[in-house]
């Protein structure tokens, strides 16, 4: 046992270490031996597996979740002069790709309970220039989709956190115009990098296929029907994702157990509250996010994060409100305040969560949180 100036700490706990085993290593080796360095049969297999799992007509493997969102917006025709409504409580990529498409991001505030986009505020921001709405299923809790669909605009779901989520009993994946997943290193199916777009729309799938990569086509002479990006997924990464898909249920069960342990612990810690989960939906258990309310928890989120770090426990923040980050603040100086998102940005803290963690790791996080809470609340 190691002593730190702040007290006892038995182990250091990473935030979201990847759960990669010998199967993934062997799958990569087999891919390299197969000669497919770039996109090939494994990417195609990953697409079929995603389409089947998500009950979608089409699944298109791409280079990242960012590319999935970007290509979906471009395929829908978003461009200069258009507006796209999204949430500020997201990874900045969600807003960046709106900018890259040429359109203007318009930020709606979020709901207090789950920090997903507030549909009523989104509705109030619709103009004749609104091209699409991009909700994010934060931490794995589906956004409230019905009132967004009711706006009559294309919806591109940012489902980077929501691979296993269901909305009112229906699997996410083919419910909106496009649903975008990420295979980034921390995600529930982690390939390192990668993304998948799912859709039931033949037109959208065809448009994304044209945009995703500059293809040579069938003949020896090639042509450019559409100027493509370079956003295809290499087979080496698809091979990792395929193994991770096989482990999906086992990994989900591990994360569900970690959620239950955290739920039980934070129920006893005044001022440390998990984001709400809607019992009508199925949660992907991607991130365990708590809000730390300083008046009750005795210290700010930043103080808790620092103190946990000193005890060897890595945490993260999901998310700082995008509209307050430098480029967005400077580019849109007239952006109205979004009070719920701005307060949440000060209070959210994500705790370690990964199938790679042992129960003892999660127990160490809980013990540290309890110790800190006792210390911080005594101080007041
Ligand atoms: C909510 C959200 N959207 C989009 C992305 C972008 O995904 P990627 O890192 O695969 O480009 C992330 C990623 O990490 C994310 O958390």
Short mmCIF file of C-alpha atoms and ligand atoms in Angstrom, two decimals:
data_model
loop_
_atom_site.label_atom_id
_atom_site.label_comp_id
_atom_site.label_asym_id
_atom_site.label_seq_id
_atom_site.Cartn_x
_atom_site.Cartn_y
_atom_site.Cartn_z
CA UNK A 1 0.00 0.00 0.00
CA UNK A 2 1.32 3.38 -1.05
CA UNK A 3 0.89 6.45 1.14
CA UNK A 4 0.20 9.78 -0.50
CA UNK A 5 0.07 13.10 1.30
CA UNK A 6 -3.73 12.91 0.95
CA UNK A 7 -4.11 9.48 2.45
CA UNK A 8 -3.90 5.83 1.57
CA UNK A 9 -4.13 4.67 -2.01
CA UNK A 10 -3.91 1.04 -2.96
CA UNK A 11 -3.84 1.17 -6.76
CA UNK A 12 -3.91 3.59 -9.62
CA UNK A 13 -6.96 3.33 -11.83
CA UNK A 14 -6.96 4.47 -15.46
CA UNK A 15 -10.00 6.22 -16.87
CA UNK A 16 -11.08 3.99 -19.76
CA UNK A 17 -8.28 1.56 -20.58
CA UNK A 18 -8.99 -0.51 -23.69
CA UNK A 19 -10.17 -4.08 -23.14
CA UNK A 20 -8.01 -5.73 -25.78
CA UNK A 21 -6.97 -9.37 -25.56
CA UNK A 22 -5.09 -12.00 -27.51
CA UNK A 23 -8.07 -12.42 -29.88
CA UNK A 24 -7.72 -8.86 -31.19
CA UNK A 25 -3.94 -9.26 -31.52
CA UNK A 26 -4.42 -12.47 -33.50
CA UNK A 27 -7.08 -10.88 -35.70
CA UNK A 28 -4.70 -8.04 -36.59
CA UNK A 29 -1.88 -10.48 -37.36
CA UNK A 30 -4.21 -12.54 -39.57
CA UNK A 31 -5.28 -9.40 -41.42
CA UNK A 32 -1.70 -8.34 -42.05
CA UNK A 33 -0.93 -11.83 -43.34
CA UNK A 34 -3.98 -11.63 -45.62
CA UNK A 35 -2.46 -8.68 -47.48
CA UNK A 36 -5.45 -6.38 -46.84
CA UNK A 37 -3.86 -3.28 -45.37
CA UNK A 38 -6.61 -1.00 -46.58
CA UNK A 39 -10.39 -1.44 -46.82
CA UNK A 40 -11.34 -4.98 -47.79
CA UNK A 41 -13.38 -7.98 -46.70
CA UNK A 42 -13.16 -7.30 -42.97
CA UNK A 43 -14.57 -3.79 -43.36
CA UNK A 44 -17.37 -5.32 -45.45
CA UNK A 45 -18.00 -7.94 -42.77
CA UNK A 46 -18.08 -5.26 -40.09
CA UNK A 47 -20.71 -3.41 -42.12
CA UNK A 48 -22.92 -6.51 -42.34
CA UNK A 49 -22.50 -7.20 -38.63
CA UNK A 50 -23.42 -3.62 -37.71
CA UNK A 51 -26.41 -3.62 -40.06
CA UNK A 52 -27.66 -6.85 -38.55
CA UNK A 53 -27.05 -5.84 -34.93
CA UNK A 54 -28.64 -2.41 -35.38
CA UNK A 55 -31.43 -3.65 -37.68
CA UNK A 56 -30.51 -1.09 -40.32
CA UNK A 57 -30.63 -1.49 -44.11
CA UNK A 58 -27.18 0.03 -44.56
CA UNK A 59 -24.04 0.30 -42.45
CA UNK A 60 -21.05 2.18 -43.84
CA UNK A 61 -17.67 1.86 -42.19
CA UNK A 62 -15.63 5.06 -42.13
CA UNK A 63 -12.42 6.41 -40.63
CA UNK A 64 -13.89 7.93 -37.45
CA UNK A 65 -17.04 9.00 -35.69
CA UNK A 66 -16.15 12.52 -36.79
CA UNK A 67 -16.09 11.40 -40.43
CA UNK A 68 -19.40 9.58 -39.95
CA UNK A 69 -21.06 12.82 -38.81
CA UNK A 70 -19.34 14.94 -41.44
CA UNK A 71 -20.19 12.67 -44.39
CA UNK A 72 -23.80 12.32 -43.20
CA UNK A 73 -24.25 16.09 -43.12
CA UNK A 74 -22.58 16.60 -46.50
CA UNK A 75 -24.66 13.76 -47.96
CA UNK A 76 -27.80 15.49 -46.70
CA UNK A 77 -26.69 18.61 -48.55
CA UNK A 78 -25.73 20.79 -45.56
CA UNK A 79 -23.61 23.69 -46.75
CA UNK A 80 -23.04 27.41 -46.76
CA UNK A 81 -26.07 29.39 -45.64
CA UNK A 82 -27.59 26.47 -43.77
CA UNK A 83 -27.97 26.09 -40.02
CA UNK A 84 -27.69 22.86 -38.09
CA UNK A 85 -29.01 22.65 -34.54
CA UNK A 86 -27.00 20.67 -32.02
CA UNK A 87 -26.13 20.39 -28.35
CA UNK A 88 -23.20 22.14 -26.67
CA UNK A 89 -22.65 19.22 -24.27
CA UNK A 90 -20.69 17.05 -26.65
CA UNK A 91 -17.22 16.37 -27.92
CA UNK A 92 -16.39 19.41 -30.12
CA UNK A 93 -16.22 17.19 -33.22
CA UNK A 94 -20.03 17.24 -33.37
CA UNK A 95 -20.00 20.99 -33.93
CA UNK A 96 -16.73 21.10 -35.88
CA UNK A 97 -18.16 18.95 -38.68
CA UNK A 98 -21.11 21.32 -39.03
CA UNK A 99 -18.55 24.08 -39.58
CA UNK A 100 -16.61 21.87 -42.01
CA UNK A 101 -19.76 21.26 -44.04
CA UNK A 102 -20.07 25.03 -44.48
CA UNK A 103 -23.18 25.32 -42.33
CA UNK A 104 -23.52 27.28 -39.08
CA UNK A 105 -23.91 25.41 -35.80
CA UNK A 106 -26.80 26.62 -33.66
CA UNK A 107 -26.61 25.47 -30.06
CA UNK A 108 -29.71 24.55 -28.06
CA UNK A 109 -29.52 24.20 -24.31
CA UNK A 110 -29.70 20.80 -22.65
CA UNK A 111 -32.11 19.23 -20.17
CA UNK A 112 -31.18 19.34 -16.51
CA UNK A 113 -31.61 15.61 -15.85
CA UNK A 114 -29.63 13.85 -18.58
CA UNK A 115 -27.84 16.81 -20.25
CA UNK A 116 -29.20 15.78 -23.66
CA UNK A 117 -30.50 18.42 -26.09
CA UNK A 118 -33.65 20.17 -24.89
CA UNK A 119 -36.17 19.54 -27.70
CA UNK A 120 -38.32 22.55 -26.78
CA UNK A 121 -35.34 24.89 -27.00
CA UNK A 122 -34.24 23.21 -30.25
CA UNK A 123 -37.74 23.81 -31.69
CA UNK A 124 -37.52 27.50 -30.82
CA UNK A 125 -34.31 27.81 -32.85
CA UNK A 126 -35.69 26.42 -36.13
CA UNK A 127 -35.65 28.87 -39.02
CA UNK A 128 -36.19 28.50 -42.76
CA UNK A 129 -32.42 27.92 -42.99
CA UNK A 130 -32.33 24.94 -40.61
CA UNK A 131 -31.04 21.95 -42.54
CA UNK A 132 -30.78 19.27 -39.85
CA UNK A 133 -30.70 18.52 -36.14
CA UNK A 134 -27.83 16.61 -34.53
CA UNK A 135 -28.69 15.24 -31.08
CA UNK A 136 -26.07 13.41 -29.01
CA UNK A 137 -26.93 10.43 -26.82
CA UNK A 138 -24.74 11.54 -23.95
CA UNK A 139 -23.06 8.75 -21.99
CA UNK A 140 -25.40 6.22 -23.62
CA UNK A 141 -28.77 7.71 -22.65
CA UNK A 142 -30.81 8.30 -25.82
CA UNK A 143 -31.88 11.88 -26.43
CA UNK A 144 -35.60 12.59 -26.56
CA UNK A 145 -36.08 11.84 -30.25
CA UNK A 146 -39.86 12.06 -30.77
CA UNK A 147 -40.10 15.86 -30.43
CA UNK A 148 -37.02 16.24 -32.65
CA UNK A 149 -38.55 14.07 -35.39
CA UNK A 150 -41.73 16.15 -35.02
CA UNK A 151 -39.78 19.18 -36.29
CA UNK A 152 -39.91 17.58 -39.75
CA UNK A 153 -36.17 18.04 -40.33
CA UNK A 154 -33.53 15.41 -41.05
CA UNK A 155 -32.04 14.10 -37.80
CA UNK A 156 -28.44 12.89 -37.72
CA UNK A 157 -27.88 11.10 -34.43
CA UNK A 158 -24.47 11.31 -32.80
CA UNK A 159 -24.49 7.83 -31.28
CA UNK A 160 -20.77 7.75 -30.44
CA UNK A 161 -21.73 6.73 -26.88
CA UNK A 162 -24.78 4.70 -27.72
CA UNK A 163 -23.98 1.48 -29.54
CA UNK A 164 -26.11 -0.70 -27.26
CA UNK A 165 -28.83 1.87 -26.60
CA UNK A 166 -32.51 1.45 -27.39
CA UNK A 167 -35.00 4.28 -27.55
CA UNK A 168 -38.47 3.34 -26.28
CA UNK A 169 -37.80 -0.30 -27.10
CA UNK A 170 -36.28 0.27 -30.55
CA UNK A 171 -32.58 -0.14 -31.20
CA UNK A 172 -30.85 3.06 -32.30
CA UNK A 173 -29.45 2.76 -35.81
CA UNK A 174 -32.28 3.13 -38.29
CA UNK A 175 -34.67 5.46 -36.50
CA UNK A 176 -33.47 8.75 -38.04
CA UNK A 177 -31.99 9.76 -41.41
CA UNK A 178 -28.51 8.74 -40.21
CA UNK A 179 -26.99 7.38 -37.01
CA UNK A 180 -23.27 7.82 -36.43
CA UNK A 181 -21.12 5.56 -34.26
CA UNK A 182 -17.48 5.82 -33.21
CA UNK A 183 -14.93 3.03 -32.84
CA UNK A 184 -12.46 5.28 -31.02
CA UNK A 185 -10.17 3.70 -28.40
CA UNK A 186 -12.51 4.31 -25.46
CA UNK A 187 -15.77 3.35 -27.13
CA UNK A 188 -17.87 0.28 -26.37
CA UNK A 189 -16.56 -1.34 -29.56
CA UNK A 190 -13.04 0.03 -29.75
CA UNK A 191 -10.86 -0.37 -32.81
CA UNK A 192 -8.54 2.51 -31.94
CA UNK A 193 -10.09 4.70 -34.61
CA UNK A 194 -13.10 4.24 -36.86
CA UNK A 195 -16.75 5.00 -37.30
CA UNK A 196 -19.94 3.59 -38.78
CA UNK A 197 -22.97 5.30 -40.32
CA UNK A 198 -26.23 3.38 -40.28
CA UNK A 199 -29.36 4.32 -42.20
CA UNK A 200 -32.43 2.87 -43.86
CA UNK A 201 -32.16 5.42 -46.66
CA UNK A 202 -30.81 4.07 -49.96
CA UNK A 203 -30.14 7.63 -51.18
CA UNK A 204 -28.14 8.63 -48.13
CA UNK A 205 -26.14 5.39 -48.23
CA UNK A 206 -25.34 5.93 -51.92
CA UNK A 207 -24.28 9.52 -51.29
CA UNK A 208 -22.02 8.49 -48.39
CA UNK A 209 -20.47 5.72 -50.52
CA UNK A 210 -19.56 8.31 -53.16
CA UNK A 211 -18.14 10.73 -50.60
CA UNK A 212 -16.27 8.36 -48.30
CA UNK A 213 -13.32 7.72 -50.60
CA UNK A 214 -12.18 8.56 -54.10
CA UNK A 215 -12.79 5.20 -55.72
CA UNK A 216 -11.14 3.80 -58.75
CA UNK A 217 -14.34 2.06 -59.82
CA UNK A 218 -14.58 -1.04 -61.96
CA UNK A 219 -12.86 -0.13 -65.20
CA UNK A 220 -9.21 0.63 -65.77
CA UNK A 221 -10.10 4.23 -66.59
CA UNK A 222 -11.52 6.08 -63.64
CA UNK A 223 -13.65 9.15 -63.29
CA UNK A 224 -14.83 11.51 -60.55
CA UNK A 225 -18.63 11.63 -60.30
CA UNK A 226 -18.28 13.35 -56.90
CA UNK A 227 -15.10 14.67 -55.24
CA UNK A 228 -14.58 12.15 -52.46
CA UNK A 229 -12.84 12.41 -49.10
CA UNK A 230 -10.42 9.81 -47.74
CA UNK A 231 -12.51 8.48 -44.90
CA UNK A 232 -12.54 4.71 -45.40
CA UNK A 233 -11.85 2.21 -42.61
CA UNK A 234 -8.80 -0.04 -43.06
CA UNK A 235 -9.24 -3.79 -42.56
CA UNK A 236 -6.66 -3.88 -39.77
CA UNK A 237 -8.97 -1.73 -37.67
CA UNK A 238 -12.13 -3.50 -38.86
CA UNK A 239 -10.57 -6.78 -37.68
CA UNK A 240 -10.23 -5.39 -34.14
CA UNK A 241 -13.80 -4.08 -34.21
CA UNK A 242 -15.12 -7.49 -35.30
CA UNK A 243 -13.55 -9.18 -32.28
CA UNK A 244 -14.83 -6.42 -30.01
CA UNK A 245 -18.34 -6.97 -31.40
CA UNK A 246 -18.08 -10.63 -30.38
CA UNK A 247 -17.32 -9.46 -26.84
CA UNK A 248 -20.08 -6.84 -26.75
CA UNK A 249 -22.42 -8.62 -24.34
CA UNK A 250 -19.63 -9.65 -21.95
CA UNK A 251 -18.19 -6.13 -21.91
CA UNK A 252 -21.62 -4.62 -21.45
CA UNK A 253 -22.28 -6.86 -18.45
CA UNK A 254 -18.99 -5.73 -16.88
CA UNK A 255 -19.85 -2.05 -17.36
CA UNK A 256 -23.40 -2.60 -16.06
CA UNK A 257 -21.92 -4.08 -12.89
CA UNK A 258 -19.66 -1.05 -12.51
CA UNK A 259 -22.65 1.27 -12.99
CA UNK A 260 -24.55 -0.58 -10.25
CA UNK A 261 -21.61 -0.28 -7.84
CA UNK A 262 -21.30 3.45 -8.50
CA UNK A 263 -25.07 3.97 -8.20
CA UNK A 264 -25.10 2.37 -4.79
CA UNK A 265 -22.10 4.36 -3.59
CA UNK A 266 -23.07 7.82 -4.82
CA UNK A 267 -26.60 7.43 -3.42
CA UNK A 268 -24.91 7.97 -0.04
CA UNK A 269 -22.82 10.98 -1.10
CA UNK A 270 -24.76 14.22 -0.87
CA UNK A 271 -24.07 16.53 -3.81
CA UNK A 272 -22.64 13.81 -6.08
CA UNK A 273 -25.43 12.77 -8.40
CA UNK A 274 -25.37 10.57 -11.52
CA UNK A 275 -27.00 11.75 -14.73
CA UNK A 276 -30.58 10.54 -15.05
CA UNK A 277 -31.32 7.40 -17.02
CA UNK A 278 -34.78 6.99 -18.53
CA UNK A 279 -36.26 3.59 -17.56
CA UNK A 280 -38.18 3.53 -20.86
CA UNK A 281 -34.87 3.32 -22.72
CA UNK A 282 -31.94 0.98 -22.66
CA UNK A 283 -28.65 2.65 -21.71
CA UNK A 284 -25.32 1.80 -23.33
CA UNK A 285 -23.38 2.25 -20.07
CA UNK A 286 -20.68 4.09 -21.97
CA UNK A 287 -19.76 6.74 -19.38
CA UNK A 288 -20.55 7.06 -15.71
CA UNK A 289 -21.02 10.80 -15.33
CA UNK A 290 -21.75 12.43 -12.00
CA UNK A 291 -22.50 16.06 -11.26
CA UNK A 292 -20.74 17.56 -8.32
CA UNK A 293 -22.67 20.36 -6.70
CA UNK A 294 -20.14 22.24 -4.58
CA UNK A 295 -22.64 23.59 -2.04
CA UNK A 296 -23.55 20.04 -0.99
CA UNK A 297 -20.45 18.06 -1.94
CA UNK A 298 -18.14 20.45 -0.09
CA UNK A 299 -15.84 21.09 -3.05
CA UNK A 300 -15.97 21.83 -6.75
CA UNK A 301 -15.69 19.31 -9.57
CA UNK A 302 -12.17 20.57 -10.25
CA UNK A 303 -11.15 20.06 -6.62
CA UNK A 304 -12.55 16.52 -6.64
CA UNK A 305 -10.82 15.76 -9.94
CA UNK A 306 -7.49 17.03 -8.66
CA UNK A 307 -7.79 15.13 -5.39
CA UNK A 308 -8.77 11.90 -7.15
CA UNK A 309 -5.81 12.36 -9.50
CA UNK A 310 -3.50 12.66 -6.50
CA UNK A 311 -4.81 9.31 -5.33
CA UNK A 312 -3.96 7.77 -8.68
CA UNK A 313 -7.50 7.80 -10.05
CA UNK A 314 -7.95 9.18 -13.55
CA UNK A 315 -11.23 10.87 -14.41
CA UNK A 316 -12.47 12.91 -17.35
CA UNK A 317 -14.95 15.63 -18.25
CA UNK A 318 -17.86 15.01 -20.63
CA UNK A 319 -18.22 17.76 -21.61
CA UNK A 320 -17.27 21.43 -21.53
CA UNK A 321 -19.93 23.39 -23.44
CA UNK A 322 -18.68 23.77 -27.01
CA UNK A 323 -20.07 27.27 -27.48
CA UNK A 324 -17.75 28.54 -24.70
CA UNK A 325 -14.57 27.13 -26.28
CA UNK A 326 -12.24 29.66 -27.89
CA UNK A 327 -13.03 29.38 -31.60
CA UNK A 328 -16.79 29.23 -31.05
CA UNK A 329 -16.73 32.08 -28.54
CA UNK A 330 -14.77 34.29 -30.90
CA UNK A 331 -16.62 33.28 -34.07
CA UNK A 332 -20.10 33.65 -32.53
CA UNK A 333 -19.73 36.48 -29.99
CA UNK A 334 -23.50 37.00 -29.91
CA UNK A 335 -24.20 33.42 -28.85
CA UNK A 336 -26.86 33.58 -26.10
CA UNK A 337 -25.99 32.05 -22.75
CA UNK A 338 -27.13 28.47 -22.29
CA UNK A 339 -27.46 28.30 -18.51
CA UNK A 340 -28.10 24.60 -18.03
CA UNK A 341 -25.19 23.55 -20.24
CA UNK A 342 -22.86 26.14 -18.75
CA UNK A 343 -23.51 25.06 -15.18
CA UNK A 344 -23.22 21.38 -16.15
CA UNK A 345 -19.84 22.10 -17.74
CA UNK A 346 -18.60 23.14 -14.29
CA UNK A 347 -20.06 20.13 -12.50
CA UNK A 348 -19.68 16.99 -14.62
CA UNK A 349 -17.07 14.38 -13.83
CA UNK A 350 -16.75 10.96 -15.48
CA UNK A 351 -15.50 8.12 -13.28
CA UNK A 352 -13.32 5.21 -14.45
CA UNK A 353 -15.34 2.66 -16.41
CA UNK A 354 -14.05 -0.18 -18.54
CA UNK A 355 -14.38 -3.93 -18.90
CA UNK A 356 -10.61 -3.91 -18.43
CA UNK A 357 -11.13 -2.80 -14.81
CA UNK A 358 -11.34 -5.35 -12.02
CA UNK A 359 -14.03 -4.98 -9.37
CA UNK A 360 -11.20 -3.92 -7.04
CA UNK A 361 -10.43 -0.96 -9.29
CA UNK A 362 -13.98 0.31 -9.04
CA UNK A 363 -13.95 -0.36 -5.29
CA UNK A 364 -10.80 1.77 -5.03
CA UNK A 365 -12.49 4.64 -6.88
CA UNK A 366 -15.51 4.41 -4.59
CA UNK A 367 -13.35 4.32 -1.46
CA UNK A 368 -11.43 7.38 -2.64
CA UNK A 369 -14.65 9.25 -3.43
CA UNK A 370 -16.05 8.41 0.01
CA UNK A 371 -12.86 9.57 1.72
CA UNK A 372 -12.76 12.81 -0.22
CA UNK A 373 -16.45 13.49 0.32
CA UNK A 374 -16.00 13.00 4.08
CA UNK A 375 -12.99 15.31 4.08
CA UNK A 376 -14.56 18.02 1.88
CA UNK A 377 -17.91 18.07 3.69
CA UNK A 378 -16.23 18.17 7.12
CA UNK A 379 -14.36 21.26 6.04
CA UNK A 380 -17.65 23.17 5.69
C1 LIG B 1 -20.18 12.52 -28.52
C2 LIG B 1 -19.08 12.27 -29.49
N1 LIG B 1 -19.27 12.60 -30.78
C3 LIG B 1 -18.32 12.41 -31.71
C4 LIG B 1 -17.12 11.85 -31.38
C5 LIG B 1 -16.07 11.69 -32.44
O1 LIG B 1 -15.73 10.35 -32.65
P1 LIG B 1 -14.26 10.00 -33.20
O2 LIG B 1 -13.30 10.24 -32.09
O3 LIG B 1 -14.36 8.55 -33.57
O4 LIG B 1 -14.02 10.85 -34.39
C6 LIG B 1 -16.85 11.50 -30.06
C7 LIG B 1 -15.61 10.93 -29.67
O5 LIG B 1 -14.77 10.58 -29.29
C8 LIG B 1 -17.86 11.71 -29.08
O6 LIG B 1 -17.65 11.39 -27.80
#
